[in-house]
Amino acid sequence: MARMVRASSSLSYPERFYAAASYVGLDGSQSSVKQLSSKFSSDTALLLYALHQQATIGPCSIPKPSAWNPVEQSKWKSWQGLGTMPSIEAMRLFVKILEEEDPGWYPRASNSVPDTAVDFQINNTMAESSFESGASFGEIKKNSTEDGGLTKTQDKDVVLEDPNTVSVYNQWTALRTSGQPPKARYEHGAAVIQDKMYMYGGNHNGRYLGDLHVLDLKNWTWSRVETKVVTESQETSSPAKLTHCAGHSLIPWENKLLSVGGHTKDPSESMIVKEFDLHSCSWSILKTYGKPPISRGGQSATLVGKSLVIFGGQDAKKSLLNDLHILHLDTMTWDEIDVLGSPPTPRSDHAAAAHAERYLLIFGGASHATCFDDLHVLDLQSMEWSRHTQQGEAPTQRAGHAGVTIGENWYIVGGGDNKTGASETVVLNMSTLAWSVVTSVQGRVPLASEGLSLVLSSYSGEDVIVAFGGYNGSYNNEVNVFKPSHKSSLKSKIMGASPVPNSFSAVNNATTRDIESEIELSRESKVREIVMDNVNPRSKVGGTSERVITILKSEKEELEASLNKEMIQTLQLKEELAEIDTRNTELYKELQSVRSQLAAEQSRCFKLEVEVAEVRQKLQTMETLQKELELLQRQRAVASEQAAAMNAKRQSSGGVWGWLAGTPPPKT
């Protein structure tokens, strides 16, 4: 049976929250908690109770209740699971969940307040079934007009009526902006800092752009930023002369903007990192260390903690890439990563997201011939690529799409396959790898474009996704806003999530938008059996207490047995460690002895080398003396021969003259 609902926004926060709390009967007493559990299911009652405590008191700081009181323990776990969620966000989530559970609460709570309301029909059966089935997004309903016709659908979570505000959930709203809008473009970069969206660069009619514009997300007003360039030697007030670019990544970092990579008219050899200072409105080129990646555009740049993970893209030679680099922003140092597993095929214009500061997800993209619809996961601890079975309705092939994460949900918008634009807005639960289609658009509209930008911001205390630009046959400069509904995802985070397929680690990312669940699954099934109102408390609590005692005793015995095992293992390890120490001491002594022997041998060898050198020197001296002796002997022999020849000559000449003189020769 359908009924008429009046969704009013005449009360602002926190008055609207207090009206909702009063309506459900939450005034801090135990009777109010019982009244709450009588109106809603146990899970919803626990969630509303926790949000009320967070909104009125703040983060849970009370000690954990005893296991003897499972009701208080379950309430404590629900409150503790909200972490440090701000009070105003807890108020809005409280009202949002109440409106989804009981859409007609406000007229019944404040019949005396004259409200300007929007009437629409809600089918209770469909609404309840969608919630029980675990749908993550609000149902779309037809509105009945006065003439009996059906108008465009509206989400049931309508809280505002201003025509230029985001008044419906899970639907795109085209906003009217003021100021001078930027030139229509695509492949630009966008980032949000302090409720302002900065948009830089892009491509229009094949020309690269270098202008910087800012959109005030509070009043939706555009303005252009006059920039200047800071060099090492001087600072000029002329407009920025830095190279215009497209396909780059714009990253918010410490109240500054980082522009990484991108296609340029005159590309450099390596990737350049530019920084824009919001205070001085100046651009500068940062000095980096290590080996930077080659210049490219169409890459993904994902901020993970204090590091920027760069994947893929297309270089200046039109070559597609699938390498992985990390820029450590605290030291501005590049690292080229060698990964394990099978990486995605080379691609550009894909989308990337980080989950739990441990996993990098890559979806889609394009090569020169085709577009992709595959999903790859990189474990940033083990640096190993993997692919997992995807759940739900997987998106079609696309490239040039954009994505943004809210908690564990990854919203992907736009893109195309070189034939048609992707009209569906899809979301991936990064813990379960389950796809869902949130909404879709009709016709050739900016949201079904390639090269659009997507950023996450907040409006009136709620998350909003802002899309700008894109190309779908014509260049666009429209601003479209989407407000997601988080009720179901919030409840699943607090009450426990479903198991993750294919051993994909579901590490919850605790933010103000995504509540970290610390409830142990083994205990959760027992706690859920205990309702908050505790009907027939004596019998139920008595049986529950006995069951808890039995469980605690068995757990105690298991823990004692485990402790004994651990103690035995510790003693064994200590003995092994003592043996290893003794062996190390002996080996050290042996090493010292060997070193001493080695030193002695080295000394003896040195003495022998000295003696050998002396002997060699003596041998050389003896050889010289022998040569001199041989020379003298030869000289002596020659002299003897010469003397004998002279004697013989004298004797010969004396005999002739004597014969002539009549003197006879001497007798022999």
PDB file of N, CA and C in Angstrom, residues 497-561:
ATOM      1  N   ALA A 497      30.793  -7.369   7.740  1.00  0.00           N
ATOM      2  CA  ALA A 497      30.717  -7.464   6.293  1.00  0.00           C
ATOM      3  C   ALA A 497      30.771  -8.905   5.861  1.00  0.00           C
ATOM      4  N   SER A 498      30.300  -9.169   4.628  1.00  0.00           N
ATOM      5  CA  SER A 498      30.328 -10.506   4.076  1.00  0.00           C
ATOM      6  C   SER A 498      31.749 -10.879   3.716  1.00  0.00           C
ATOM      7  N   PRO A 499      32.046 -12.205   3.643  1.00  0.00           N
ATOM      8  CA  PRO A 499      33.410 -12.602   3.325  1.00  0.00           C
ATOM      9  C   PRO A 499      33.832 -12.177   1.945  1.00  0.00           C
ATOM     10  N   VAL A 500      35.127 -11.967   1.791  1.00  0.00           N
ATOM     11  CA  VAL A 500      35.680 -11.483   0.537  1.00  0.00           C
ATOM     12  C   VAL A 500      36.042 -12.659  -0.340  1.00  0.00           C
ATOM     13  N   PRO A 501      35.679 -12.658  -1.632  1.00  0.00           N
ATOM     14  CA  PRO A 501      35.987 -13.777  -2.498  1.00  0.00           C
ATOM     15  C   PRO A 501      37.461 -13.862  -2.835  1.00  0.00           C
ATOM     16  N   ASN A 502      37.899 -15.115  -3.100  1.00  0.00           N
ATOM     17  CA  ASN A 502      39.251 -15.385  -3.593  1.00  0.00           C
ATOM     18  C   ASN A 502      40.335 -14.830  -2.679  1.00  0.00           C
ATOM     19  N   SER A 503      40.090 -14.890  -1.371  1.00  0.00           N
ATOM     20  CA  SER A 503      41.113 -14.523  -0.384  1.00  0.00           C
ATOM     21  C   SER A 503      41.576 -13.092  -0.500  1.00  0.00           C
ATOM     22  N   PHE A 504      40.745 -12.223  -1.069  1.00  0.00           N
ATOM     23  CA  PHE A 504      41.101 -10.791  -1.137  1.00  0.00           C
ATOM     24  C   PHE A 504      40.899 -10.196   0.235  1.00  0.00           C
ATOM     25  N   SER A 505      41.929  -9.627   0.809  1.00  0.00           N
ATOM     26  CA  SER A 505      41.890  -9.149   2.186  1.00  0.00           C
ATOM     27  C   SER A 505      40.996  -7.940   2.294  1.00  0.00           C
ATOM     28  N   ALA A 506      39.954  -8.046   3.142  1.00  0.00           N
ATOM     29  CA  ALA A 506      39.022  -6.931   3.326  1.00  0.00           C
ATOM     30  C   ALA A 506      39.447  -6.136   4.538  1.00  0.00           C
ATOM     31  N   VAL A 507      40.354  -5.219   4.345  1.00  0.00           N
ATOM     32  CA  VAL A 507      40.820  -4.352   5.424  1.00  0.00           C
ATOM     33  C   VAL A 507      40.002  -3.082   5.390  1.00  0.00           C
ATOM     34  N   ASN A 508      39.280  -2.798   6.463  1.00  0.00           N
ATOM     35  CA  ASN A 508      38.388  -1.646   6.462  1.00  0.00           C
ATOM     36  C   ASN A 508      39.170  -0.360   6.616  1.00  0.00           C
ATOM     37  N   ASN A 509      38.842   0.630   5.781  1.00  0.00           N
ATOM     38  CA  ASN A 509      39.527   1.916   5.792  1.00  0.00           C
ATOM     39  C   ASN A 509      38.722   2.873   6.649  1.00  0.00           C
ATOM     40  N   ALA A 510      39.237   3.164   7.860  1.00  0.00           N
ATOM     41  CA  ALA A 510      38.468   3.956   8.810  1.00  0.00           C
ATOM     42  C   ALA A 510      38.571   5.426   8.475  1.00  0.00           C
ATOM     43  N   THR A 511      37.466   6.031   8.021  1.00  0.00           N
ATOM     44  CA  THR A 511      37.372   7.460   7.787  1.00  0.00           C
ATOM     45  C   THR A 511      36.080   7.936   8.406  1.00  0.00           C
ATOM     46  N   THR A 512      35.819   9.240   8.319  1.00  0.00           N
ATOM     47  CA  THR A 512      34.562   9.747   8.837  1.00  0.00           C
ATOM     48  C   THR A 512      33.390   9.332   7.983  1.00  0.00           C
ATOM     49  N   ARG A 513      33.662   8.840   6.785  1.00  0.00           N
ATOM     50  CA  ARG A 513      32.579   8.397   5.920  1.00  0.00           C
ATOM     51  C   ARG A 513      32.428   6.890   5.916  1.00  0.00           C
ATOM     52  N   ASP A 514      33.462   6.176   6.379  1.00  0.00           N
ATOM     53  CA  ASP A 514      33.428   4.722   6.325  1.00  0.00           C
ATOM     54  C   ASP A 514      33.828   4.200   7.689  1.00  0.00           C
ATOM     55  N   ILE A 515      32.886   3.642   8.453  1.00  0.00           N
ATOM     56  CA  ILE A 515      33.088   3.298   9.847  1.00  0.00           C
ATOM     57  C   ILE A 515      33.757   1.942   9.979  1.00  0.00           C
ATOM     58  N   GLU A 516      34.868   1.929  10.742  1.00  0.00           N
ATOM     59  CA  GLU A 516      35.600   0.671  10.896  1.00  0.00           C
ATOM     60  C   GLU A 516      34.899  -0.248  11.873  1.00  0.00           C
ATOM     61  N   SER A 517      34.681  -1.476  11.467  1.00  0.00           N
ATOM     62  CA  SER A 517      34.014  -2.463  12.305  1.00  0.00           C
ATOM     63  C   SER A 517      35.031  -3.264  13.083  1.00  0.00           C
ATOM     64  N   GLU A 518      34.876  -3.310  14.398  1.00  0.00           N
ATOM     65  CA  GLU A 518      35.774  -4.084  15.232  1.00  0.00           C
ATOM     66  C   GLU A 518      35.039  -5.214  15.943  1.00  0.00           C
ATOM     67  N   ILE A 519      33.874  -5.553  15.428  1.00  0.00           N
ATOM     68  CA  ILE A 519      33.086  -6.615  16.054  1.00  0.00           C
ATOM     69  C   ILE A 519      33.580  -7.952  15.556  1.00  0.00           C
ATOM     70  N   GLU A 520      33.942  -8.854  16.405  1.00  0.00           N
ATOM     71  CA  GLU A 520      34.403 -10.175  16.014  1.00  0.00           C
ATOM     72  C   GLU A 520      33.223 -10.962  15.468  1.00  0.00           C
ATOM     73  N   LEU A 521      33.426 -11.589  14.303  1.00  0.00           N
ATOM     74  CA  LEU A 521      32.331 -12.281  13.636  1.00  0.00           C
ATOM     75  C   LEU A 521      31.887 -13.499  14.430  1.00  0.00           C
ATOM     76  N   SER A 522      32.818 -14.126  15.139  1.00  0.00           N
ATOM     77  CA  SER A 522      32.436 -15.311  15.893  1.00  0.00           C
ATOM     78  C   SER A 522      31.492 -14.982  17.037  1.00  0.00           C
ATOM     79  N   ARG A 523      31.656 -13.763  17.588  1.00  0.00           N
ATOM     80  CA  ARG A 523      30.762 -13.357  18.680  1.00  0.00           C
ATOM     81  C   ARG A 523      29.499 -12.696  18.159  1.00  0.00           C
ATOM     82  N   GLU A 524      29.551 -12.172  16.951  1.00  0.00           N
ATOM     83  CA  GLU A 524      28.450 -11.358  16.458  1.00  0.00           C
ATOM     84  C   GLU A 524      27.168 -12.172  16.343  1.00  0.00           C
ATOM     85  N   SER A 525      27.285 -13.409  15.873  1.00  0.00           N
ATOM     86  CA  SER A 525      26.085 -14.216  15.693  1.00  0.00           C
ATOM     87  C   SER A 525      25.395 -14.467  17.024  1.00  0.00           C
ATOM     88  N   LYS A 526      26.209 -14.551  18.105  1.00  0.00           N
ATOM     89  CA  LYS A 526      25.611 -14.754  19.426  1.00  0.00           C
ATOM     90  C   LYS A 526      24.945 -13.470  19.906  1.00  0.00           C
ATOM     91  N   VAL A 527      25.607 -12.317  19.659  1.00  0.00           N
ATOM     92  CA  VAL A 527      25.061 -11.055  20.147  1.00  0.00           C
ATOM     93  C   VAL A 527      23.764 -10.716  19.438  1.00  0.00           C
ATOM     94  N   ARG A 528      23.686 -11.037  18.140  1.00  0.00           N
ATOM     95  CA  ARG A 528      22.484 -10.686  17.384  1.00  0.00           C
ATOM     96  C   ARG A 528      21.262 -11.438  17.876  1.00  0.00           C
ATOM     97  N   GLU A 529      21.484 -12.571  18.561  1.00  0.00           N
ATOM     98  CA  GLU A 529      20.346 -13.318  19.073  1.00  0.00           C
ATOM     99  C   GLU A 529      19.702 -12.612  20.254  1.00  0.00           C
ATOM    100  N   ILE A 530      20.414 -11.636  20.806  1.00  0.00           N
ATOM    101  CA  ILE A 530      19.921 -10.950  22.007  1.00  0.00           C
ATOM    102  C   ILE A 530      19.335  -9.624  21.590  1.00  0.00           C
ATOM    103  N   VAL A 531      18.048  -9.428  21.689  1.00  0.00           N
ATOM    104  CA  VAL A 531      17.402  -8.180  21.304  1.00  0.00           C
ATOM    105  C   VAL A 531      17.568  -7.163  22.411  1.00  0.00           C
ATOM    106  N   MET A 532      17.487  -5.886  22.009  1.00  0.00           N
ATOM    107  CA  MET A 532      17.784  -4.832  22.971  1.00  0.00           C
ATOM    108  C   MET A 532      16.701  -4.687  24.034  1.00  0.00           C
ATOM    109  N   ASP A 533      15.464  -4.969  23.666  1.00  0.00           N
ATOM    110  CA  ASP A 533      14.418  -4.797  24.679  1.00  0.00           C
ATOM    111  C   ASP A 533      14.443  -5.916  25.697  1.00  0.00           C
ATOM    112  N   ASN A 534      15.040  -7.085  25.338  1.00  0.00           N
ATOM    113  CA  ASN A 534      15.211  -8.176  26.294  1.00  0.00           C
ATOM    114  C   ASN A 534      13.892  -8.588  26.916  1.00  0.00           C
ATOM    115  N   VAL A 535      12.946  -9.008  26.044  1.00  0.00           N
ATOM    116  CA  VAL A 535      11.664  -9.481  26.527  1.00  0.00           C
ATOM    117  C   VAL A 535      11.887 -10.731  27.368  1.00  0.00           C
ATOM    118  N   ASN A 536      11.090 -10.908  28.438  1.00  0.00           N
ATOM    119  CA  ASN A 536      11.280 -11.974  29.420  1.00  0.00           C
ATOM    120  C   ASN A 536      12.733 -11.993  29.895  1.00  0.00           C
ATOM    121  N   PRO A 537      13.154 -10.932  30.542  1.00  0.00           N
ATOM    122  CA  PRO A 537      14.572 -10.778  30.838  1.00  0.00           C
ATOM    123  C   PRO A 537      15.129 -11.883  31.711  1.00  0.00           C
ATOM    124  N   ARG A 538      14.339 -12.400  32.656  1.00  0.00           N
ATOM    125  CA  ARG A 538      14.901 -13.382  33.576  1.00  0.00           C
ATOM    126  C   ARG A 538      15.282 -14.666  32.843  1.00  0.00           C
ATOM    127  N   SER A 539      14.323 -15.175  32.044  1.00  0.00           N
ATOM    128  CA  SER A 539      14.603 -16.433  31.352  1.00  0.00           C
ATOM    129  C   SER A 539      15.672 -16.242  30.297  1.00  0.00           C
ATOM    130  N   LYS A 540      15.578 -15.137  29.564  1.00  0.00           N
ATOM    131  CA  LYS A 540      16.514 -14.932  28.471  1.00  0.00           C
ATOM    132  C   LYS A 540      17.904 -14.653  28.981  1.00  0.00           C
ATOM    133  N   VAL A 541      18.014 -13.726  29.957  1.00  0.00           N
ATOM    134  CA  VAL A 541      19.324 -13.391  30.487  1.00  0.00           C
ATOM    135  C   VAL A 541      19.918 -14.572  31.233  1.00  0.00           C
ATOM    136  N   GLY A 542      19.071 -15.330  31.941  1.00  0.00           N
ATOM    137  CA  GLY A 542      19.576 -16.497  32.647  1.00  0.00           C
ATOM    138  C   GLY A 542      20.174 -17.507  31.696  1.00  0.00           C
ATOM    139  N   GLY A 543      19.416 -17.842  30.629  1.00  0.00           N
ATOM    140  CA  GLY A 543      19.940 -18.797  29.657  1.00  0.00           C
ATOM    141  C   GLY A 543      21.161 -18.249  28.952  1.00  0.00           C
ATOM    142  N   THR A 544      21.111 -16.959  28.667  1.00  0.00           N
ATOM    143  CA  THR A 544      22.255 -16.352  27.995  1.00  0.00           C
ATOM    144  C   THR A 544      23.486 -16.365  28.896  1.00  0.00           C
ATOM    145  N   SER A 545      23.294 -16.083  30.185  1.00  0.00           N
ATOM    146  CA  SER A 545      24.423 -16.071  31.111  1.00  0.00           C
ATOM    147  C   SER A 545      25.069 -17.443  31.195  1.00  0.00           C
ATOM    148  N   GLU A 546      24.221 -18.495  31.309  1.00  0.00           N
ATOM    149  CA  GLU A 546      24.786 -19.844  31.358  1.00  0.00           C
ATOM    150  C   GLU A 546      25.551 -20.155  30.080  1.00  0.00           C
ATOM    151  N   ARG A 547      24.990 -19.731  28.953  1.00  0.00           N
ATOM    152  CA  ARG A 547      25.662 -19.997  27.688  1.00  0.00           C
ATOM    153  C   ARG A 547      26.982 -19.233  27.603  1.00  0.00           C
ATOM    154  N   VAL A 548      26.965 -17.982  28.093  1.00  0.00           N
ATOM    155  CA  VAL A 548      28.184 -17.186  28.081  1.00  0.00           C
ATOM    156  C   VAL A 548      29.233 -17.788  28.997  1.00  0.00           C
ATOM    157  N   ILE A 549      28.794 -18.272  30.189  1.00  0.00           N
ATOM    158  CA  ILE A 549      29.735 -18.893  31.126  1.00  0.00           C
ATOM    159  C   ILE A 549      30.386 -20.113  30.495  1.00  0.00           C
ATOM    160  N   THR A 550      29.571 -20.943  29.844  1.00  0.00           N
ATOM    161  CA  THR A 550      30.117 -22.147  29.200  1.00  0.00           C
ATOM    162  C   THR A 550      31.129 -21.773  28.123  1.00  0.00           C
ATOM    163  N   ILE A 551      30.763 -20.756  27.334  1.00  0.00           N
ATOM    164  CA  ILE A 551      31.668 -20.322  26.264  1.00  0.00           C
ATOM    165  C   ILE A 551      32.962 -19.783  26.845  1.00  0.00           C
ATOM    166  N   LEU A 552      32.838 -18.966  27.903  1.00  0.00           N
ATOM    167  CA  LEU A 552      34.030 -18.383  28.500  1.00  0.00           C
ATOM    168  C   LEU A 552      34.929 -19.456  29.116  1.00  0.00           C
ATOM    169  N   LYS A 553      34.308 -20.478  29.746  1.00  0.00           N
ATOM    170  CA  LYS A 553      35.116 -21.555  30.328  1.00  0.00           C
ATOM    171  C   LYS A 553      35.878 -22.310  29.252  1.00  0.00           C
ATOM    172  N   SER A 554      35.169 -22.625  28.170  1.00  0.00           N
ATOM    173  CA  SER A 554      35.848 -23.361  27.096  1.00  0.00           C
ATOM    174  C   SER A 554      36.955 -22.507  26.473  1.00  0.00           C
ATOM    175  N   GLU A 555      36.662 -21.225  26.323  1.00  0.00           N
ATOM    176  CA  GLU A 555      37.699 -20.349  25.780  1.00  0.00           C
ATOM    177  C   GLU A 555      38.877 -20.225  26.735  1.00  0.00           C
ATOM    178  N   LYS A 556      38.594 -20.203  28.034  1.00  0.00           N
ATOM    179  CA  LYS A 556      39.664 -20.132  29.018  1.00  0.00           C
ATOM    180  C   LYS A 556      40.553 -21.358  28.939  1.00  0.00           C
ATOM    181  N   GLU A 557      39.917 -22.543  28.838  1.00  0.00           N
ATOM    182  CA  GLU A 557      40.700 -23.774  28.729  1.00  0.00           C
ATOM    183  C   GLU A 557      41.548 -23.768  27.465  1.00  0.00           C
ATOM    184  N   GLU A 558      40.957 -23.305  26.361  1.00  0.00           N
ATOM    185  CA  GLU A 558      41.722 -23.252  25.119  1.00  0.00           C
ATOM    186  C   GLU A 558      42.894 -22.283  25.235  1.00  0.00           C
ATOM    187  N   LEU A 559      42.631 -21.135  25.880  1.00  0.00           N
ATOM    188  CA  LEU A 559      43.704 -20.167  26.050  1.00  0.00           C
ATOM    189  C   LEU A 559      44.813 -20.694  26.948  1.00  0.00           C
ATOM    190  N   GLU A 560      44.422 -21.414  28.036  1.00  0.00           N
ATOM    191  CA  GLU A 560      45.438 -21.990  28.914  1.00  0.00           C
ATOM    192  C   GLU A 560      46.269 -23.026  28.181  1.00  0.00           C
ATOM    193  N   ALA A 561      45.602 -23.871  27.375  1.00  0.00           N
ATOM    194  CA  ALA A 561      46.340 -24.872  26.604  1.00  0.00           C
ATOM    195  C   ALA A 561      47.286 -24.197  25.607  1.00  0.00           C
TER     196      ALA A 561
END
